[in-house]
Short mmCIF file of C-alpha atoms in Angstrom, two decimals:
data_model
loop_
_atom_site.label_atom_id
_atom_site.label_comp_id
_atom_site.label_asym_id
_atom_site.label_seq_id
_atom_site.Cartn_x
_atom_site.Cartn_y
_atom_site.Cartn_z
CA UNK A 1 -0.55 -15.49 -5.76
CA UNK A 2 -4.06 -14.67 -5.47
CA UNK A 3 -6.52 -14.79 -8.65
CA UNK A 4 -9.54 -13.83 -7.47
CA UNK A 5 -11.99 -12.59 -4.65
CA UNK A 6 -15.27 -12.82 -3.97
CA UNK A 7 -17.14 -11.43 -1.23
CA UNK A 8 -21.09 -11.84 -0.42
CA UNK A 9 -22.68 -9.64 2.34
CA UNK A 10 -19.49 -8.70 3.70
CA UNK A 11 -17.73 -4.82 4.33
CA UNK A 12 -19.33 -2.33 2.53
CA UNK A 13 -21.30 -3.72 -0.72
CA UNK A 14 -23.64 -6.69 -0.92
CA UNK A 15 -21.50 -8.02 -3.20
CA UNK A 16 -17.61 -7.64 -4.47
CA UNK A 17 -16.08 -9.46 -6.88
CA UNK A 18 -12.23 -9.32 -7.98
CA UNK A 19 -10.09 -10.29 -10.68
CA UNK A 20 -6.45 -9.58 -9.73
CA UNK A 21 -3.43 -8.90 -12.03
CA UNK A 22 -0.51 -11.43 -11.93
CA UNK A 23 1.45 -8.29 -10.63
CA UNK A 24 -0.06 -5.14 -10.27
CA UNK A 25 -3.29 -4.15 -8.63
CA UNK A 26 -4.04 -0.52 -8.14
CA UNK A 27 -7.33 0.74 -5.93
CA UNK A 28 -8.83 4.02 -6.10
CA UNK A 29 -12.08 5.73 -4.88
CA UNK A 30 -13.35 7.89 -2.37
CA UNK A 31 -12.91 7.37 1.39
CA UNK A 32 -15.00 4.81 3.76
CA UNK A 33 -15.97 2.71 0.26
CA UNK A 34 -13.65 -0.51 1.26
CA UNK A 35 -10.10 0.09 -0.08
CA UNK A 36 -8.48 -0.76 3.28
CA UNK A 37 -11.53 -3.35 4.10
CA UNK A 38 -10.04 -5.14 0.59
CA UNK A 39 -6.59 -5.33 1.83
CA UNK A 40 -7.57 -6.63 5.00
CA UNK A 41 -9.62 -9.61 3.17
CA UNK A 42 -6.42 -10.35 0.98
CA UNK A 43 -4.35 -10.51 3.68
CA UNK A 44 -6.67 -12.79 5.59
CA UNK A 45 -6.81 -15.06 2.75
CA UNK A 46 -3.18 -15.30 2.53
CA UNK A 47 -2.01 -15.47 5.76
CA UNK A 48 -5.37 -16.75 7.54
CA UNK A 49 -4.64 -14.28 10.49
CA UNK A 50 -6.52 -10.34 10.57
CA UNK A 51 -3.97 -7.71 10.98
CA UNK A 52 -6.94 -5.76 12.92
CA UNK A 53 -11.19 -6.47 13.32
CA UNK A 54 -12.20 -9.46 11.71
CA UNK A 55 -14.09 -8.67 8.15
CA UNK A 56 -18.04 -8.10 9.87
CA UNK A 57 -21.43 -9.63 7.48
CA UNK A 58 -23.64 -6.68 6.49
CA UNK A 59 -26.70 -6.01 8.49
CA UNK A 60 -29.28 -8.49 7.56
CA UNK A 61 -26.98 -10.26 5.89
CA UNK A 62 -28.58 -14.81 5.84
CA UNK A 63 -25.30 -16.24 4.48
CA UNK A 64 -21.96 -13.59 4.05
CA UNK A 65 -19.29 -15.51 2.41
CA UNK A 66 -15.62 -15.13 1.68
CA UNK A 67 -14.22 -17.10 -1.79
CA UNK A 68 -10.88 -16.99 -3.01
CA UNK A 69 -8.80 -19.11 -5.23
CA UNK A 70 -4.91 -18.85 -6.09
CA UNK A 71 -3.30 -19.01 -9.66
CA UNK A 72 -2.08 -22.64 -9.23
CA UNK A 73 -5.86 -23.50 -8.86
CA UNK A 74 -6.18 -23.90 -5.08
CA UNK A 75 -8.68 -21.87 -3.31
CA UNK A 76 -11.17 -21.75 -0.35
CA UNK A 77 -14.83 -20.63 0.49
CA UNK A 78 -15.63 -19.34 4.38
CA UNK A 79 -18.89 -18.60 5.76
CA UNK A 80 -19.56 -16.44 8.77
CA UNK A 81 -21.14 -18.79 11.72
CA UNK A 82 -23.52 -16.15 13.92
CA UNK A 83 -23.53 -19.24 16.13
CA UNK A 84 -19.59 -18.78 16.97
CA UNK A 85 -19.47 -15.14 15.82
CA UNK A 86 -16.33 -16.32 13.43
CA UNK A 87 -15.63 -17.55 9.91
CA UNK A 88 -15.71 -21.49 9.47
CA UNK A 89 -12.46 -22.10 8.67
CA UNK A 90 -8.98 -20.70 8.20
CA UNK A 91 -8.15 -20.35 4.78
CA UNK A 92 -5.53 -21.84 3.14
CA UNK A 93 -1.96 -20.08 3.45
CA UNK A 94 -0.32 -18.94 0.89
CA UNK A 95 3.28 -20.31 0.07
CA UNK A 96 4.57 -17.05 -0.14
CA UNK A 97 5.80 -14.26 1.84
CA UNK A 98 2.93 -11.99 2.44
CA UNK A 99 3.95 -8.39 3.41
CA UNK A 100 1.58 -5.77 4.86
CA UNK A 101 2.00 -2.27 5.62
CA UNK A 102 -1.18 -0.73 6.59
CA UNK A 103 -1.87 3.04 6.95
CA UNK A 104 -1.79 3.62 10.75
CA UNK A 105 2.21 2.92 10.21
CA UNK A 106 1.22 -0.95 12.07
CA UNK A 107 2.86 -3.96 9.58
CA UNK A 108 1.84 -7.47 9.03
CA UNK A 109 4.44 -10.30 7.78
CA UNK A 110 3.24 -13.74 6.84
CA UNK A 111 6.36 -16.06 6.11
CA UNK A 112 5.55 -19.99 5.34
CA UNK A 113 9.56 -20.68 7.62
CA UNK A 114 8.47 -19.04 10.29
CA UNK A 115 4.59 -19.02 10.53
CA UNK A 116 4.03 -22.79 9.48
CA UNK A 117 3.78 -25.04 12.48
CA UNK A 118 5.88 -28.07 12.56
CA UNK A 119 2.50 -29.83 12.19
CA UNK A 120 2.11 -28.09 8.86
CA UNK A 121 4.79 -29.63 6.91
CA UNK A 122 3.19 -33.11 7.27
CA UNK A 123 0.36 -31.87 5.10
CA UNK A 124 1.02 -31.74 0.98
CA UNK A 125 1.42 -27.74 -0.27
CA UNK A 126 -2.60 -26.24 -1.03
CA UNK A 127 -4.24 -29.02 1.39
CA UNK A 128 -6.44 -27.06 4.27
CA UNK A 129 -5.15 -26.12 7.57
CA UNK A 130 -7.59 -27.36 10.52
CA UNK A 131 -5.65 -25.67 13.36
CA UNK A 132 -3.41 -22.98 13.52
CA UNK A 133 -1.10 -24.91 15.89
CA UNK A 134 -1.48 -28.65 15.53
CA UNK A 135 2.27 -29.69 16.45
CA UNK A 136 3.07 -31.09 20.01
CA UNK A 137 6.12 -28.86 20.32
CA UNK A 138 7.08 -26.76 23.24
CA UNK A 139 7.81 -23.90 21.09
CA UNK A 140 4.82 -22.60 19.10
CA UNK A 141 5.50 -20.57 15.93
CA UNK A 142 2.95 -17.12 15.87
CA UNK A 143 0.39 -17.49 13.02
CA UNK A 144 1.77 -14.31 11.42
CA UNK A 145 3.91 -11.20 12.55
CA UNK A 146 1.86 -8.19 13.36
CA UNK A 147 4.12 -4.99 14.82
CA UNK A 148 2.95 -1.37 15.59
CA UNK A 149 4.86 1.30 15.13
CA UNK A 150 6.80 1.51 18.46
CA UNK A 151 7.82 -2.75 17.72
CA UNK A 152 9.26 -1.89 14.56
CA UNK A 153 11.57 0.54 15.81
CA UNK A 154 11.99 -1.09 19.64
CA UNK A 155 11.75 -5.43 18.48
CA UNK A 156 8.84 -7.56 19.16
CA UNK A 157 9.49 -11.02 21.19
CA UNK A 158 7.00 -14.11 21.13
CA UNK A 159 6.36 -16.29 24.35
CA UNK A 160 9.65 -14.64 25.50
CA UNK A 161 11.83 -15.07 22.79
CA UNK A 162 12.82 -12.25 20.91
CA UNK A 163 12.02 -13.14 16.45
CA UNK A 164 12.75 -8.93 15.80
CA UNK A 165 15.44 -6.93 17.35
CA UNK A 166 14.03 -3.54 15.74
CA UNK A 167 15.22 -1.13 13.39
CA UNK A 168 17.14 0.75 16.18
CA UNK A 169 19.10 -2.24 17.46
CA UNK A 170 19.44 -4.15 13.59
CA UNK A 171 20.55 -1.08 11.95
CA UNK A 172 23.16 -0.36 13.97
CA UNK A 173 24.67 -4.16 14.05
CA UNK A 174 24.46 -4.61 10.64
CA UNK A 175 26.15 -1.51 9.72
CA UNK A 176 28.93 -2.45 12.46
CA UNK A 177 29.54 -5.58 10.81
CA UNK A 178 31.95 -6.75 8.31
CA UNK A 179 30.61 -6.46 4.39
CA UNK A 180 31.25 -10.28 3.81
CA UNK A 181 28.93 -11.17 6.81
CA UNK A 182 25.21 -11.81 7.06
CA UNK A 183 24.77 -8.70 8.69
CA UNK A 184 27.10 -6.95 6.50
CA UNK A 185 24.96 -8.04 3.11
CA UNK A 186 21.88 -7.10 5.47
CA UNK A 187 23.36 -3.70 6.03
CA UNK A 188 24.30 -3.72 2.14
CA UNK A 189 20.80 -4.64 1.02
CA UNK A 190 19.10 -1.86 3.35
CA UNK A 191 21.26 0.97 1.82
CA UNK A 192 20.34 -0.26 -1.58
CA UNK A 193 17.13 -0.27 -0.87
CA UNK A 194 16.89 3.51 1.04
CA UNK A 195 18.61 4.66 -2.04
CA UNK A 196 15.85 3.45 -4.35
CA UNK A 197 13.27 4.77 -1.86
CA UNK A 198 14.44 8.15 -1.75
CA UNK A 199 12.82 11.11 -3.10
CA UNK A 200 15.00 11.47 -5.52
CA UNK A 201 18.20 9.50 -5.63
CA UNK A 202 19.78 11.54 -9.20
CA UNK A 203 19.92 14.38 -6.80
CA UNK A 204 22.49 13.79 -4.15
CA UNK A 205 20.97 15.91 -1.10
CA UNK A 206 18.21 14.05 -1.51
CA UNK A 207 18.83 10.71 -1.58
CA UNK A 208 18.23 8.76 1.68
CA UNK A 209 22.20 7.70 2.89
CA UNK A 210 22.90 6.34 6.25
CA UNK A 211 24.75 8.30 8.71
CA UNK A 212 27.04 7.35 11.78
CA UNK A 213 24.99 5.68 15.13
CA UNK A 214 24.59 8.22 17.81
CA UNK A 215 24.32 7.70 21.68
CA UNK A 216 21.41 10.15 22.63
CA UNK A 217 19.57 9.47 26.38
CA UNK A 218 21.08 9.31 29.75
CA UNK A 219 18.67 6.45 30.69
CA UNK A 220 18.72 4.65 27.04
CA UNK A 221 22.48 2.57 26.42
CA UNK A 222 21.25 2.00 22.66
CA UNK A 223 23.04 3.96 20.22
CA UNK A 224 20.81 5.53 17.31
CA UNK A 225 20.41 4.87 13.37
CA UNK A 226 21.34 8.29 11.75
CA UNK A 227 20.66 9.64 8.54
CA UNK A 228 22.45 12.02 6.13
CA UNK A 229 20.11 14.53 5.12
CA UNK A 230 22.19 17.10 3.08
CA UNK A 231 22.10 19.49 5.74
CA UNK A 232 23.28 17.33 8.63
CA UNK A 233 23.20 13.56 10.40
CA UNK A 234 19.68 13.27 11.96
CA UNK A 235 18.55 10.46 14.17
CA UNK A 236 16.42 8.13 12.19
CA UNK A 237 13.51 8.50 15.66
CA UNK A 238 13.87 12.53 15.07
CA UNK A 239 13.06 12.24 10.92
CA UNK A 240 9.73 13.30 9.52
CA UNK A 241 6.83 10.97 9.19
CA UNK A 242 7.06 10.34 5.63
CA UNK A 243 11.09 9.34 6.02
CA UNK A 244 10.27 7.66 8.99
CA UNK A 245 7.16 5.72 7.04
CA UNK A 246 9.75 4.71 4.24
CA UNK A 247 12.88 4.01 6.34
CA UNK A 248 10.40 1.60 8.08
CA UNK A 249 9.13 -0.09 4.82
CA UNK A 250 12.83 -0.31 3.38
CA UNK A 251 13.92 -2.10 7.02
CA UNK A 252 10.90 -4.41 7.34
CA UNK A 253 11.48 -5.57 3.26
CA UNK A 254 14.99 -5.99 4.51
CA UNK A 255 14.69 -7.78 7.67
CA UNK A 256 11.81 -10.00 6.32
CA UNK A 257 14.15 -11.31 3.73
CA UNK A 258 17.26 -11.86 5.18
CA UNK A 259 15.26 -13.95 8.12
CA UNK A 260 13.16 -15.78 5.63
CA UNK A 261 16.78 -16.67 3.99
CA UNK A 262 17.93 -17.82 7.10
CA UNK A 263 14.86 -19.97 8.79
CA UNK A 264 14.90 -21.76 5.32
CA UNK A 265 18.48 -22.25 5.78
CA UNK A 266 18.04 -23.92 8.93
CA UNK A 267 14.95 -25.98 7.73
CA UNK A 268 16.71 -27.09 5.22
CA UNK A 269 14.26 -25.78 2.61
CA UNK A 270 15.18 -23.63 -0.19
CA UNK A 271 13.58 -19.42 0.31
CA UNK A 272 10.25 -18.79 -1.54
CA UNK A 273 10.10 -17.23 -4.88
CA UNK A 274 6.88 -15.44 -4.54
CA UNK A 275 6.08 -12.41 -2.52
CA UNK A 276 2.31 -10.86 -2.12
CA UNK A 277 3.03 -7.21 -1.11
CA UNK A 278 0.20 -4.68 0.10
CA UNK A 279 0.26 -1.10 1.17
CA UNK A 280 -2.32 0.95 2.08
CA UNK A 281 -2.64 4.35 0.75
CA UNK A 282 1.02 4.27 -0.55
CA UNK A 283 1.76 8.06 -0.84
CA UNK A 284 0.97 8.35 3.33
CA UNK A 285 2.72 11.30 4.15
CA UNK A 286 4.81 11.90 1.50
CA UNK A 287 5.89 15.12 -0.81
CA UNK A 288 4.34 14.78 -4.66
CA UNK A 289 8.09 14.43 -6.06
CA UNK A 290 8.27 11.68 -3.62
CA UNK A 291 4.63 10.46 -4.64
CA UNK A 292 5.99 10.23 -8.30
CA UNK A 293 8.56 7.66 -7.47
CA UNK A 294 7.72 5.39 -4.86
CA UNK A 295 5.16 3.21 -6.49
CA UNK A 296 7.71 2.32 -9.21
CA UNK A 297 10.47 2.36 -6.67
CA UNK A 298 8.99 -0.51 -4.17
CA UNK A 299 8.30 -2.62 -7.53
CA UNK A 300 12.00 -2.58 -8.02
CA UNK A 301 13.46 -3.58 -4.52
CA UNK A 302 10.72 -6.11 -3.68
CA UNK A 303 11.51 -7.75 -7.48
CA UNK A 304 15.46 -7.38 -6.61
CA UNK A 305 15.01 -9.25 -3.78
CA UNK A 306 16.34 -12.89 -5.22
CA UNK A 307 16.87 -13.61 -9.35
CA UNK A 308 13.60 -14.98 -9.42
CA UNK A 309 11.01 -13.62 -7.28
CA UNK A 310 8.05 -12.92 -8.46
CA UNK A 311 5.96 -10.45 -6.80
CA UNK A 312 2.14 -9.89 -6.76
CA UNK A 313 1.06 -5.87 -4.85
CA UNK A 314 -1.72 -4.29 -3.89
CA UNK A 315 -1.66 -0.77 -3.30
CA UNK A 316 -4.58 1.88 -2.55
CA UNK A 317 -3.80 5.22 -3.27
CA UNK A 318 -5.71 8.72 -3.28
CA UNK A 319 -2.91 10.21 -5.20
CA UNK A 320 -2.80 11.20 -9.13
CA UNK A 321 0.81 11.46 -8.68
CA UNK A 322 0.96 7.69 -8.39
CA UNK A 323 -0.79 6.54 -11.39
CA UNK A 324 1.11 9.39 -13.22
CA UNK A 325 4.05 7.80 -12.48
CA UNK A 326 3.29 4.06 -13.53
CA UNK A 327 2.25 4.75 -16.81
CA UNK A 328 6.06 4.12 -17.97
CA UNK A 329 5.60 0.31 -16.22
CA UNK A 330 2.34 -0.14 -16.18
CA UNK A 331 1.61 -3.51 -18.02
CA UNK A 332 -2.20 -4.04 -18.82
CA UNK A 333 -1.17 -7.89 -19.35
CA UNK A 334 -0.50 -8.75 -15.76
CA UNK A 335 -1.73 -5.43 -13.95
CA UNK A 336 -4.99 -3.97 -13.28
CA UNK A 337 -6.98 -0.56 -12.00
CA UNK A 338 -10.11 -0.92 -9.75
CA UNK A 339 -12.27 2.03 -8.93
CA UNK A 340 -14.56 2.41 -5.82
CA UNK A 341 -17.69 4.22 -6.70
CA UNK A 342 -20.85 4.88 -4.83
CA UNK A 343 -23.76 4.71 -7.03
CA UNK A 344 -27.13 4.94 -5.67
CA UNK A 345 -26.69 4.41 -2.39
CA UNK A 346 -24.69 1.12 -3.27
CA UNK A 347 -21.05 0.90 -2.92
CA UNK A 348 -19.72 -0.60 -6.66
CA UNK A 349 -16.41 -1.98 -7.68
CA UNK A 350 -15.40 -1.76 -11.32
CA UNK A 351 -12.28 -2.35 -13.00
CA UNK A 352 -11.01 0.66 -15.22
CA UNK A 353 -9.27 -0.33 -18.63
CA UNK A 354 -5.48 1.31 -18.27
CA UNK A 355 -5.05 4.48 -20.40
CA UNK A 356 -2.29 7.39 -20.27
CA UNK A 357 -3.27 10.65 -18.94
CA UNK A 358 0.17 12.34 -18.64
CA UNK A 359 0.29 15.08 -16.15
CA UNK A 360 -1.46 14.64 -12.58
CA UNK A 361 -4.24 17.41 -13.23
CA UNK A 362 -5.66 15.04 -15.90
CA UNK A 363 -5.92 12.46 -13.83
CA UNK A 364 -7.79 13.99 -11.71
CA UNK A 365 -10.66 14.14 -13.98
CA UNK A 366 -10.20 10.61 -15.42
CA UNK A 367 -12.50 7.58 -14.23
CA UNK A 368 -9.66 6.71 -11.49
CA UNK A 369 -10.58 9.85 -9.33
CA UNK A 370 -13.97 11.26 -11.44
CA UNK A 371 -13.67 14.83 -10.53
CA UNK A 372 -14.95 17.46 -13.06
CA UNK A 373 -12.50 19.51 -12.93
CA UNK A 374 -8.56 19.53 -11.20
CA UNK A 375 -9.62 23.43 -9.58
CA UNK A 376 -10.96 24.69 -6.90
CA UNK A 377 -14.83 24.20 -6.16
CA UNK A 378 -15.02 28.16 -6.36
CA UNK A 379 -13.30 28.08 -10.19
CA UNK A 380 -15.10 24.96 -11.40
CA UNK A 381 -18.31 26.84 -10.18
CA UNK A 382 -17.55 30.59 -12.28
CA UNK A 383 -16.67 28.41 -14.72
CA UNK A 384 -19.57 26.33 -15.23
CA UNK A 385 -21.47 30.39 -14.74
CA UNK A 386 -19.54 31.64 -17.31
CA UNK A 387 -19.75 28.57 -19.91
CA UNK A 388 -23.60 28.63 -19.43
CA UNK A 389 -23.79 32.15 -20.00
CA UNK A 390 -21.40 31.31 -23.41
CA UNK A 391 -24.03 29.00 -24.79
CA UNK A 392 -26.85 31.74 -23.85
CA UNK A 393 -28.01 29.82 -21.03
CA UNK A 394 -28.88 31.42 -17.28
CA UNK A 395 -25.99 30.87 -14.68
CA UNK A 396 -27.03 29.20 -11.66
CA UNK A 397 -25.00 31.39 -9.49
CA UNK A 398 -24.05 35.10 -11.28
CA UNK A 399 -26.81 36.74 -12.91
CA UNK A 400 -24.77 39.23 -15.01
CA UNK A 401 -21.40 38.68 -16.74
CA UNK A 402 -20.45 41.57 -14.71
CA UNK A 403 -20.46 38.95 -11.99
CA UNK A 404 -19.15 35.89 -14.00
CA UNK A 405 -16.31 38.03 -14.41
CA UNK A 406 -15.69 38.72 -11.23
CA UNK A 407 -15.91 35.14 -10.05
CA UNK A 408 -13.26 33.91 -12.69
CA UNK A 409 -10.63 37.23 -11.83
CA UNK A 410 -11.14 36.06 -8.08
CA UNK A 411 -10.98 32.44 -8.80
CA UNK A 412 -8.79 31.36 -11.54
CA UNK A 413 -4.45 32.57 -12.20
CA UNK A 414 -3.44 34.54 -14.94
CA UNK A 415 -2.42 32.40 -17.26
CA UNK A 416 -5.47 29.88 -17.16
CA UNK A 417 -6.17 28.75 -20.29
CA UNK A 418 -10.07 29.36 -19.70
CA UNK A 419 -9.22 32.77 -19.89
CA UNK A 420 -9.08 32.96 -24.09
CA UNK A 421 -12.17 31.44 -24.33
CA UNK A 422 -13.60 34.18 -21.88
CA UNK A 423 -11.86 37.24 -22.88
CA UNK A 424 -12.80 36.09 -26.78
CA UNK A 425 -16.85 35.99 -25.84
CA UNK A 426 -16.86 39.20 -24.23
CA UNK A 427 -14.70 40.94 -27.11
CA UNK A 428 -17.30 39.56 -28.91
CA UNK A 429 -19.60 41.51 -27.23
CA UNK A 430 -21.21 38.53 -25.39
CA UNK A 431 -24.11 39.27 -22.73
#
């Protein structure tokens, strides 16, 4: 698990420094400040691959360094070489599955069984990697897994050989397969885990259940993952893009279990007990009662995965919804809130001490997102007119209360609560 992070003259700020939570780590701010740059960086220091463009020194920048170090005490420092136009060495990999789903709907799987080259295991746990591929062997293990969209759904093969049949193809075995088998638990495992992904499994209709395969193209022998919607089967290619974003997460958990199970079956090692989990802007595409849940949700599955794992996740989010909804698990011991902020002209990253806020519109206006007010930019401004005009001041944008009124009957519902404090100063004869 990682502790901390350090970078100097790299991504967005001169300088960012992190202290992660054992379990929990939460990222908020506006866009283009380095939420998604931060993921990148952990995931680089975990796996020692980049799921996309390699992390790029600031202009100017004499010596940009990355520093990490891992809660057993291991760690590594990398410096970007302008000579070589690349980052002195790969970092140390984690002994733990590393799991990436990125916004673009693109994933990223680092697993020790089936990343590690032969070459690897010669070398005592924590001691640094000098090649990616130092083994001999006629069959060289990829330094991580990294799938777009289509290769989730379609399979992904490596110097010919095929290490993912796809959602479409595994879906469709497993669920043809007898309970007591592999594929059977596999099948098993995915259902539980659509069923705590859905938008709100107490409610039948709208719990994610999985339908009956379907052949669907003349020129395409597969048949087709369905799933029962409450209103019919539909083909899991033909859902929306937010059940289509979480019927991918729930397979790729899944699949990156059961095959991590298995390669340390046939290594004869026994499966990790740590998982690093990241996922960029978490609430991608999806409904606010699904925005509510899914946070909390992916906390349980990946933690349900074996008796002991122990997960470590990183999640960025722009949505209220999903702080609102880990205040019942949020554990200030072992998880932490960072904030993005731009303050003169500087990108800063501060850590926010956890506090309850209830309902979303309070959040809103709390340090994690820093608005003024959870309204419209045409009610928070006749509001800020008529509460200057309330302490006797000049509004900046009505110049009679005439006109303030207007604003806030054109701007604000009936039943705002601003509304007693308005209609009281004008009964009061208020000018």
């Amino acid at each position: 698990m990682l502790r901390t992070l350090e970078l100097v003259d790299v991504g967005p700020a001169p300088e960012l420094h992190l202290e992660l939570g054992r379990r929990l780590n939460v990222m908020t701010g506006d866009n283009g400040l380095g939420k998604s740059f931060v993921l990148d960086v952990i995931w680089w220091a975990l796996s020692g691959t980049w799921a996309g463009s390699p992390a790029w020194p600031l202009g100017g920048a004499k010596e940009p360094k990355i520093s990490y170090e891992m809660d057993d005490g291991t760690g590594n420092a990398s410096w970007f070489q302008f000579e070589s136009q690349g980052w002195s060495e790969a970092p140390t990999r984690a002994g733990a599955l590393v799991l990436y789903a990125r916004a673009d709907g693109s994933f990223a799987l680092w697993d020790p069984a089936r990343n590690l080259d032969p070459e690897d295991y010669k070398r005592p746990r924590g001691s640094k990697q000098t090649s990616l591929f130092a083994g001999s062997g006629t069959t060289r293990r990829p330094p991580a897994y990294l799938f777009d969209p289509d290769e989730i759904l379609d399979g992904k093969t490596h110097q010919g050989k095929t290490v993912c049949n796809g959602l479409i193809r595994d879906w469709v075995s497993w669920q043809e397969k007898k309970p007591e088998t592999q594929g059977g638990r596999a099948f098993r495992h995915l259902c539980e885990a659509l069923e705590q992904l859905s938008p709100n499994p107490q409610a039948g209709a709208e719990t994610i259940l999985a339908g009956k395969p379907v052949r669907l193209f003349l020129d395409d022998t597969r048949e087709f993952p369905t799933i029962d919607t409450g209103y019919g089967e539909v083909p899991v290619i033909h859902a929306s893009a937010g059940m289509r974003r979480i019927i991918s997460l729930a397979y790729l958990i899944v699949w990156a279990w059961h095959e991590h199970v298995e390669a340390s079956r046939l290594l004869k090692q026994e499966p990790m007990s740590e998982l690093v989990f990241l996922v960029d802007e978490v609430e991608n595409h999806l409904h606010p009662e699904w925005q509510r849940r899914i946070a909390p949700a992916l906390l349980r599955v990946l933690e349900a995965l074996a008796p002991s794992m122990r997960v470590q996740a990183h999640l960025t989010t722009h949505a209220p919804m999903v702080l609102a909804s880990l205040e019942p698990c949020f554990d200030p011991e072992q998880d932490k809130l960072f904030v993005f902020d731009l303050e003169a002209r500087t990108v800063a990253l501060r850590e926010v001490p956890w506090a309850r806020f209830g309902d979303a519109s309070r959040w809103l206006t709390s340090p994690a997102f820093n608005l003024r007010r959870a309204r419209s930019i045409e009610a928070e401004q006749a509001i800020d007119d008529a509460s200057a005009l309330m302490r006797g001041e000049e509004p900046r944008r009505s110049r009679t209360r005439e006109e303030v009124d207007r604003a806030l009957h054109d701007t604000l519902a009936d039943q705002d609560p601003f509304w007693a404090r308005w209609r009281a100063f004008v009964e009061e004869g208020g000018t």
